[in-house]
C-alpha cells in the first residue's frame, strides 16, 4: 500500500522537483537513484495536530522557531502552514530543529535550505489540492531530499503516505471542530495513540506491548482505505503465494531493462 501510494505521488509531483524513482517493477518495490540524503526532514503542518498539539497543550507557542497563535484548539487550521524541520537521526529519535540552527550548524547551507523550504511548500500545496478533490484534508506531512551523484537535489523516500502524512476527512471536519469531537483521520497516528495508551513511547526501560492480530488487521484496513480514497482506485492485493520469487523475478527483469 505504501509503495503504491508513494509511486502515485512521486509521479504527480515530478513537475515540481525531480525524484529518485526510476521504476516500480513490483507492487512492493521501487528502484531508484542512489542519493546522499540531507540530514534533515522537512516537516510541514497545516493544522494543530499530533506532536504540534502536544507541544501547544503543554504551553509552548513556538515549534522549530515558528510561532503558533494563541487561542487555538486541537485540529484547528493554522493561518498559514508551518515548516517545522527535524534532524534525521542515524540512531534514536529525530529532534525538532529550527531553520537558524540548521544553517548555523552547517547541516544544510542557507541557499540549499531556502530551496528545500520553497519546494516543501509547493509539494504540500499540490498534495493539499489533490486530497481536497478526493474529499480529504492533508493535515501534515514530511519530505526528504537528497543529492544525486551529479549534484542534483531530488525528492527521495515516500511521500503523502499514511506513514509520512496525516489525513482528515473533509466532510464533517468543521462540524466536528465546532462540537469539540475528535477528527476522523487516516494516518498512523492512531497506532501511536494506541502505543501511548499502552504505556509505550519508545523510552528506555519500556516494554513493547503485544499487538493483537485484530489491531494489525485494522491498521492494514485503514491503509487500504486511504489508498482507495486518495487514488480513486480499488486496492488489488497481489498474488503472495510465492512472494519472494515474484519480487526477485520482477526486480531482475527491470534491472535487465535498465541496463
PDB file of C-alpha atoms in Angstrom, residues 20 33-38 107-109 111-113 115-116 144-156:
ATOM      1  CA  UNK A  20      14.783   9.334  -7.001  1.00  0.00           C
ATOM      2  CA  UNK A  33      18.845   6.503  -7.995  1.00  0.00           C
ATOM      3  CA  UNK A  34      21.393   6.440  -5.204  1.00  0.00           C
ATOM      4  CA  UNK A  35      21.351   9.766  -3.342  1.00  0.00           C
ATOM      5  CA  UNK A  36      23.200  11.299  -0.425  1.00  0.00           C
ATOM      6  CA  UNK A  37      20.378  12.344   1.947  1.00  0.00           C
ATOM      7  CA  UNK A  38      20.215  15.735   3.604  1.00  0.00           C
ATOM      8  CA  UNK A 107      23.676  20.730   8.436  1.00  0.00           C
ATOM      9  CA  UNK A 108      22.464  22.425   5.245  1.00  0.00           C
ATOM     10  CA  UNK A 109      23.697  25.583   3.526  1.00  0.00           C
ATOM     11  CA  UNK A 111      20.846  28.520  -0.175  1.00  0.00           C
ATOM     12  CA  UNK A 112      20.005  24.810  -0.112  1.00  0.00           C
ATOM     13  CA  UNK A 113      17.716  25.220   2.895  1.00  0.00           C
ATOM     14  CA  UNK A 115      15.341  25.858  -1.819  1.00  0.00           C
ATOM     15  CA  UNK A 116      14.161  22.885   0.260  1.00  0.00           C
ATOM     16  CA  UNK A 144      13.083  14.053   2.492  1.00  0.00           C
ATOM     17  CA  UNK A 145      15.613  15.232  -0.054  1.00  0.00           C
ATOM     18  CA  UNK A 146      18.950  14.019  -1.332  1.00  0.00           C
ATOM     19  CA  UNK A 147      21.637  14.866  -3.825  1.00  0.00           C
ATOM     20  CA  UNK A 148      22.431  12.581  -6.753  1.00  0.00           C
ATOM     21  CA  UNK A 149      25.960  11.755  -7.899  1.00  0.00           C
ATOM     22  CA  UNK A 150      25.589  14.515 -10.492  1.00  0.00           C
ATOM     23  CA  UNK A 151      24.775  17.069  -7.776  1.00  0.00           C
ATOM     24  CA  UNK A 152      21.051  17.425  -8.478  1.00  0.00           C
ATOM     25  CA  UNK A 153      18.761  17.880  -5.464  1.00  0.00           C
ATOM     26  CA  UNK A 154      15.843  15.450  -5.695  1.00  0.00           C
ATOM     27  CA  UNK A 155      12.907  14.239  -3.613  1.00  0.00           C
ATOM     28  CA  UNK A 156      13.590  10.854  -2.003  1.00  0.00           C
TER      29      UNK A 156
END
